[in-house]
Amino acid sequence: MTTSFKFSLNRGSVATGKWKGKQYRVERLLGEGANGKVFLVERHKAWYALKVGADAVDLQSEINVLQSLDLQKRSKRPETEPFLVDVDDLVMPDGREYPFYVMRYVRGVTLAEFLAKEGSEWFPLVGYNLLRMLSDLHDAGWAFGDLKVENILVAEYGRVELVDYGGLTGFGKSVRQFTEIYDRGYWNAGSRTADAGYDLFSFALLCIQLHDSKHLQLLTRQLLPQNRSPEELLKLIQQQPTLRPFTGWLNQAMTGGFANAREAAASWQRLVSRSDTLKSGQAVPAWLKWMFMLSAGAAASAVLYLWIEW
Amino acid sequence: MKQILLVTDGCSNVGVSPVVASAHAYAEGITVNVVGVVDRGEVGDFGATEIEEIARAGGGMSRLVNTKQLSQTVQMMTRKTVVQTIQQAVQKELRQVFGQTSIESLPPEKRGEVVRVIDELGETSKLRVALLIDASASMKPKLSAVEEAIRDLMLSLQARQGASELSVFHFPGSSYGDDCTLDLDWTNNLSGVQAIFPKLQMRGTTPTGPAIMQVIDFYRQGDYGRKSRDETDGMMSDYVV
């Protein structure tokens, strides 16, 4: 039920805050979230992302979450740059007012684009970075909630940033925003209460979505609601050669087998660096390790295939 | 907080107007939301207008969706209505205390504090949703999707921190003369329920208005039966300064 939000800012126009008077020059539309639009803007030769909300209470609720997250981060490391830069209202020429906030601009492409362009050997590393990022959020008592392909941006060398914090929810509360196909409740695998396991479940679905979105879509259409389950997803994983090496890990992530994201990240790291044992020498660049891992995985699955054929 | 969620695919044709009935509900502190399920656009202009009017009279919102979007729509509507109900109460308080007309007109810092209270109440206050399902003949192929949406809503309600319950009615009633039938009394768990709608006798009439009246009455009985009225609807006056 995404209600379309008719709002636009022209390129080159200047957005001025009603309360604090800061000015931003609009460059272009970056994207559309569940509850507003995000624009790329410039102020004092620096780029920012400016989000305009359709509903003041809804947007403020998101701002509150981002503020407490910034506070937590800076109480630990005061030198960290805040994510949230400005909060204000925008007055349009017709007199209508819209709330907005300004955040750090993250340069990057979506995860799917990144893997398509740079190659899937980056997947283990990006996955690891993402898990570490989730660990940080979880340590502060938050679940990201709406983890999905569209909400992950990847910058150079597989550095990950999460965007659209509309789903960010304190542990123990009901997840504020989610997407059905990534939702633990939708797959009859647990509650919709925010905890580390909720994000890890979505992470597992993200892996499936990246490697075999076609069959995942098919599965949602074929299964009766009461038959959706991690077991069905596991069958799909085992049919997909690139996912098969991750079967054990994904199963644990989908069934709440990890105590927290840190444990999940450590286990992921062990899994993807297992190829280290296959070759000698330490001076192998990281990207080559991933290549080894993948080819080893392919070989292993080929063997398994033959075995099944017999 | 009390809500009625009406799921229908067409026009009422007997008894009191559903718009009048819905206005009654609102007067008793029950918000009425309406989902029109339209798989092949059979709702028509008149039906669409009625759906919109029922929601407006009941202080709620309306959406026309296909069966695929049903679960998500029901979940989102319920959630948004919770926030809006509290928002309205807070708005009223604000007007009395500060003479401010809206939350939007507050400076961002103050707005942040108010919204924090709204979010907290939205998560923790007690919530009841009565689902009223149109089970006239044309709805028959859609009932499995409706059942799925109800189970999905239960899941979302269970995740809330505040006590949350739902009940289910369908109309027209199973026996002659009944405007609607209670399928499921207030519950917070559907795991033991095999089928919410056992074999229904589909009948021709669509007494939407009388059915709404009956659900209002059901709410009323529940309130009389339970001594501690404060717990059911006293949350705003207690909480909001």
PDB file of C-alpha atoms in Angstrom, chain B residues 70-220:
ATOM      1  CA  LEU B  70      -5.055  -7.851   0.779  1.00  0.00           C
ATOM      2  CA  SER B  71      -2.732  -9.016   3.585  1.00  0.00           C
ATOM      3  CA  GLN B  72      -0.407  -6.085   3.252  1.00  0.00           C
ATOM      4  CA  THR B  73      -3.228  -3.563   3.016  1.00  0.00           C
ATOM      5  CA  VAL B  74      -5.018  -4.882   6.098  1.00  0.00           C
ATOM      6  CA  GLN B  75      -1.783  -4.850   8.094  1.00  0.00           C
ATOM      7  CA  MET B  76      -0.797  -1.330   7.027  1.00  0.00           C
ATOM      8  CA  MET B  77      -4.287   0.100   7.534  1.00  0.00           C
ATOM      9  CA  THR B  78      -4.553  -1.241  11.052  1.00  0.00           C
ATOM     10  CA  ARG B  79      -1.131   0.125  11.914  1.00  0.00           C
ATOM     11  CA  LYS B  80      -1.763   3.546  10.390  1.00  0.00           C
ATOM     12  CA  THR B  81      -5.117   3.815  12.107  1.00  0.00           C
ATOM     13  CA  VAL B  82      -3.526   3.144  15.485  1.00  0.00           C
ATOM     14  CA  VAL B  83      -1.104   6.007  14.905  1.00  0.00           C
ATOM     15  CA  GLN B  84      -3.839   8.298  13.619  1.00  0.00           C
ATOM     16  CA  THR B  85      -6.181   7.604  16.510  1.00  0.00           C
ATOM     17  CA  ILE B  86      -3.483   8.539  18.976  1.00  0.00           C
ATOM     18  CA  GLN B  87      -2.417  11.460  16.840  1.00  0.00           C
ATOM     19  CA  GLN B  88      -5.956  12.860  16.943  1.00  0.00           C
ATOM     20  CA  ALA B  89      -6.081  12.550  20.710  1.00  0.00           C
ATOM     21  CA  VAL B  90      -2.681  14.204  21.060  1.00  0.00           C
ATOM     22  CA  GLN B  91      -3.718  16.915  18.621  1.00  0.00           C
ATOM     23  CA  LYS B  92      -6.724  17.680  20.781  1.00  0.00           C
ATOM     24  CA  GLU B  93      -4.590  17.910  23.900  1.00  0.00           C
ATOM     25  CA  LEU B  94      -2.114  20.170  22.136  1.00  0.00           C
ATOM     26  CA  ARG B  95      -4.860  22.531  21.142  1.00  0.00           C
ATOM     27  CA  GLN B  96      -6.079  22.717  24.699  1.00  0.00           C
ATOM     28  CA  VAL B  97      -2.672  23.194  26.274  1.00  0.00           C
ATOM     29  CA  PHE B  98      -0.774  25.337  23.791  1.00  0.00           C
ATOM     30  CA  GLY B  99      -3.494  26.639  21.511  1.00  0.00           C
ATOM     31  CA  GLN B 100      -1.451  25.041  18.728  1.00  0.00           C
ATOM     32  CA  THR B 101      -3.508  23.827  15.820  1.00  0.00           C
ATOM     33  CA  SER B 102      -1.386  20.931  14.643  1.00  0.00           C
ATOM     34  CA  ILE B 103       1.664  18.794  15.248  1.00  0.00           C
ATOM     35  CA  GLU B 104       2.983  20.005  11.891  1.00  0.00           C
ATOM     36  CA  SER B 105       3.105  23.580  13.114  1.00  0.00           C
ATOM     37  CA  LEU B 106       5.453  22.745  15.998  1.00  0.00           C
ATOM     38  CA  PRO B 107       9.179  23.386  15.544  1.00  0.00           C
ATOM     39  CA  PRO B 108      11.096  20.164  14.707  1.00  0.00           C
ATOM     40  CA  GLU B 109      12.506  19.582  18.245  1.00  0.00           C
ATOM     41  CA  LYS B 110       9.095  19.842  19.932  1.00  0.00           C
ATOM     42  CA  ARG B 111       7.574  17.750  17.171  1.00  0.00           C
ATOM     43  CA  GLY B 112      10.158  15.090  17.904  1.00  0.00           C
ATOM     44  CA  GLU B 113       9.077  14.852  21.534  1.00  0.00           C
ATOM     45  CA  VAL B 114       5.391  14.652  20.650  1.00  0.00           C
ATOM     46  CA  VAL B 115       5.969  11.972  18.028  1.00  0.00           C
ATOM     47  CA  ARG B 116       8.012   9.955  20.527  1.00  0.00           C
ATOM     48  CA  VAL B 117       4.946   9.840  22.779  1.00  0.00           C
ATOM     49  CA  ILE B 118       2.703   8.914  19.831  1.00  0.00           C
ATOM     50  CA  ASP B 119       5.005   6.057  18.800  1.00  0.00           C
ATOM     51  CA  GLU B 120       5.262   4.760  22.340  1.00  0.00           C
ATOM     52  CA  LEU B 121       1.482   4.757  22.779  1.00  0.00           C
ATOM     53  CA  GLY B 122       0.996   3.220  19.340  1.00  0.00           C
ATOM     54  CA  GLU B 123       3.137   0.283  20.372  1.00  0.00           C
ATOM     55  CA  THR B 124       1.891  -0.212  23.923  1.00  0.00           C
ATOM     56  CA  SER B 125      -1.787   0.743  24.052  1.00  0.00           C
ATOM     57  CA  LYS B 126      -4.457  -1.914  24.053  1.00  0.00           C
ATOM     58  CA  LEU B 127      -5.934  -2.627  20.629  1.00  0.00           C
ATOM     59  CA  ARG B 128      -8.980  -4.502  19.397  1.00  0.00           C
ATOM     60  CA  VAL B 129      -9.859  -5.079  15.768  1.00  0.00           C
ATOM     61  CA  ALA B 130     -13.199  -6.597  14.749  1.00  0.00           C
ATOM     62  CA  LEU B 131     -13.051  -7.905  11.201  1.00  0.00           C
ATOM     63  CA  LEU B 132     -16.349  -7.817   9.386  1.00  0.00           C
ATOM     64  CA  ILE B 133     -16.312  -9.925   6.249  1.00  0.00           C
ATOM     65  CA  ASP B 134     -18.766  -9.668   3.393  1.00  0.00           C
ATOM     66  CA  ALA B 135     -19.578 -13.311   2.561  1.00  0.00           C
ATOM     67  CA  SER B 136     -22.080 -12.728  -0.205  1.00  0.00           C
ATOM     68  CA  ALA B 137     -21.845 -15.030  -3.238  1.00  0.00           C
ATOM     69  CA  SER B 138     -19.394 -12.886  -5.219  1.00  0.00           C
ATOM     70  CA  MET B 139     -16.918 -12.943  -2.324  1.00  0.00           C
ATOM     71  CA  LYS B 140     -16.688 -16.741  -2.238  1.00  0.00           C
ATOM     72  CA  PRO B 141     -13.543 -17.085  -4.401  1.00  0.00           C
ATOM     73  CA  LYS B 142     -11.828 -14.426  -2.281  1.00  0.00           C
ATOM     74  CA  LEU B 143     -12.414 -15.910   1.147  1.00  0.00           C
ATOM     75  CA  SER B 144      -9.178 -17.881   1.270  1.00  0.00           C
ATOM     76  CA  ALA B 145      -7.253 -14.657   0.654  1.00  0.00           C
ATOM     77  CA  VAL B 146      -9.320 -13.005   3.389  1.00  0.00           C
ATOM     78  CA  GLU B 147      -8.466 -15.803   5.803  1.00  0.00           C
ATOM     79  CA  GLU B 148      -4.792 -15.418   4.976  1.00  0.00           C
ATOM     80  CA  ALA B 149      -4.996 -11.683   5.596  1.00  0.00           C
ATOM     81  CA  ILE B 150      -6.604 -12.307   8.998  1.00  0.00           C
ATOM     82  CA  ARG B 151      -3.849 -14.716  10.025  1.00  0.00           C
ATOM     83  CA  ASP B 152      -1.246 -12.258   8.815  1.00  0.00           C
ATOM     84  CA  LEU B 153      -2.850  -9.461  10.825  1.00  0.00           C
ATOM     85  CA  MET B 154      -2.829 -11.660  13.920  1.00  0.00           C
ATOM     86  CA  LEU B 155       0.909 -12.103  13.475  1.00  0.00           C
ATOM     87  CA  SER B 156       1.443  -8.347  13.356  1.00  0.00           C
ATOM     88  CA  LEU B 157      -0.785  -7.792  16.373  1.00  0.00           C
ATOM     89  CA  GLN B 158       1.114 -10.419  18.349  1.00  0.00           C
ATOM     90  CA  ALA B 159       4.335  -8.506  17.726  1.00  0.00           C
ATOM     91  CA  ARG B 160       2.964  -5.390  19.466  1.00  0.00           C
ATOM     92  CA  GLN B 161       3.918  -4.736  23.062  1.00  0.00           C
ATOM     93  CA  GLY B 162       0.378  -3.777  24.034  1.00  0.00           C
ATOM     94  CA  ALA B 163      -2.407  -6.327  24.454  1.00  0.00           C
ATOM     95  CA  SER B 164      -3.975  -6.935  21.054  1.00  0.00           C
ATOM     96  CA  GLU B 165      -6.985  -8.982  20.064  1.00  0.00           C
ATOM     97  CA  LEU B 166      -9.099  -9.557  17.025  1.00  0.00           C
ATOM     98  CA  SER B 167     -12.517 -11.027  16.360  1.00  0.00           C
ATOM     99  CA  VAL B 168     -14.118 -12.123  13.099  1.00  0.00           C
ATOM    100  CA  PHE B 169     -17.683 -11.769  11.815  1.00  0.00           C
ATOM    101  CA  HIS B 170     -19.231 -12.522   8.453  1.00  0.00           C
ATOM    102  CA  PHE B 171     -22.466 -11.314   6.930  1.00  0.00           C
ATOM    103  CA  PRO B 172     -25.177 -12.105   5.996  1.00  0.00           C
ATOM    104  CA  GLY B 173     -25.628 -14.360   9.022  1.00  0.00           C
ATOM    105  CA  SER B 174     -25.824 -18.116   8.686  1.00  0.00           C
ATOM    106  CA  SER B 175     -29.338 -18.430  10.015  1.00  0.00           C
ATOM    107  CA  TYR B 176     -32.270 -16.560   8.592  1.00  0.00           C
ATOM    108  CA  GLY B 177     -32.827 -13.173  10.164  1.00  0.00           C
ATOM    109  CA  ASP B 178     -29.299 -12.824  11.485  1.00  0.00           C
ATOM    110  CA  ASP B 179     -27.464  -9.833  10.090  1.00  0.00           C
ATOM    111  CA  CYS B 180     -24.093 -11.262  10.871  1.00  0.00           C
ATOM    112  CA  THR B 181     -22.485 -14.241  12.565  1.00  0.00           C
ATOM    113  CA  LEU B 182     -19.576 -14.282  14.977  1.00  0.00           C
ATOM    114  CA  ASP B 183     -16.936 -16.659  13.628  1.00  0.00           C
ATOM    115  CA  LEU B 184     -14.264 -15.973  16.190  1.00  0.00           C
ATOM    116  CA  ASP B 185     -14.530 -14.288  19.589  1.00  0.00           C
ATOM    117  CA  TRP B 186     -11.762 -11.960  20.867  1.00  0.00           C
ATOM    118  CA  THR B 187      -8.491 -13.813  20.610  1.00  0.00           C
ATOM    119  CA  ASN B 188      -4.767 -13.192  20.452  1.00  0.00           C
ATOM    120  CA  ASN B 189      -3.844 -16.532  18.963  1.00  0.00           C
ATOM    121  CA  LEU B 190      -5.035 -18.293  15.812  1.00  0.00           C
ATOM    122  CA  SER B 191      -2.630 -21.203  15.807  1.00  0.00           C
ATOM    123  CA  GLY B 192      -5.277 -23.671  17.016  1.00  0.00           C
ATOM    124  CA  VAL B 193      -7.929 -22.448  14.586  1.00  0.00           C
ATOM    125  CA  GLN B 194      -8.244 -24.795  11.618  1.00  0.00           C
ATOM    126  CA  ALA B 195     -10.563 -22.739   9.430  1.00  0.00           C
ATOM    127  CA  ILE B 196     -12.020 -19.352  10.285  1.00  0.00           C
ATOM    128  CA  PHE B 197     -14.881 -19.726   7.825  1.00  0.00           C
ATOM    129  CA  PRO B 198     -16.329 -23.207   7.951  1.00  0.00           C
ATOM    130  CA  LYS B 199     -18.703 -24.109   5.120  1.00  0.00           C
ATOM    131  CA  LEU B 200     -20.638 -20.936   4.588  1.00  0.00           C
ATOM    132  CA  GLN B 201     -24.125 -20.831   3.150  1.00  0.00           C
ATOM    133  CA  MET B 202     -23.862 -18.045   0.641  1.00  0.00           C
ATOM    134  CA  ARG B 203     -27.016 -15.988   0.559  1.00  0.00           C
ATOM    135  CA  GLY B 204     -28.019 -13.213  -1.736  1.00  0.00           C
ATOM    136  CA  THR B 205     -28.436 -10.156   0.459  1.00  0.00           C
ATOM    137  CA  THR B 206     -25.709  -7.812   1.614  1.00  0.00           C
ATOM    138  CA  PRO B 207     -26.827  -6.211   4.900  1.00  0.00           C
ATOM    139  CA  THR B 208     -23.642  -4.196   5.471  1.00  0.00           C
ATOM    140  CA  GLY B 209     -25.305  -1.537   7.624  1.00  0.00           C
ATOM    141  CA  PRO B 210     -27.145  -3.891   9.993  1.00  0.00           C
ATOM    142  CA  ALA B 211     -23.976  -6.003  10.291  1.00  0.00           C
ATOM    143  CA  ILE B 212     -21.957  -2.970  11.402  1.00  0.00           C
ATOM    144  CA  MET B 213     -24.649  -2.166  13.979  1.00  0.00           C
ATOM    145  CA  GLN B 214     -24.391  -5.686  15.351  1.00  0.00           C
ATOM    146  CA  VAL B 215     -20.608  -5.418  15.733  1.00  0.00           C
ATOM    147  CA  ILE B 216     -21.002  -2.116  17.596  1.00  0.00           C
ATOM    148  CA  ASP B 217     -23.360  -3.940  19.919  1.00  0.00           C
ATOM    149  CA  PHE B 218     -20.795  -6.700  20.373  1.00  0.00           C
ATOM    150  CA  TYR B 219     -18.211  -4.115  21.413  1.00  0.00           C
ATOM    151  CA  ARG B 220     -20.723  -2.622  23.834  1.00  0.00           C
TER     152      ARG B 220
END
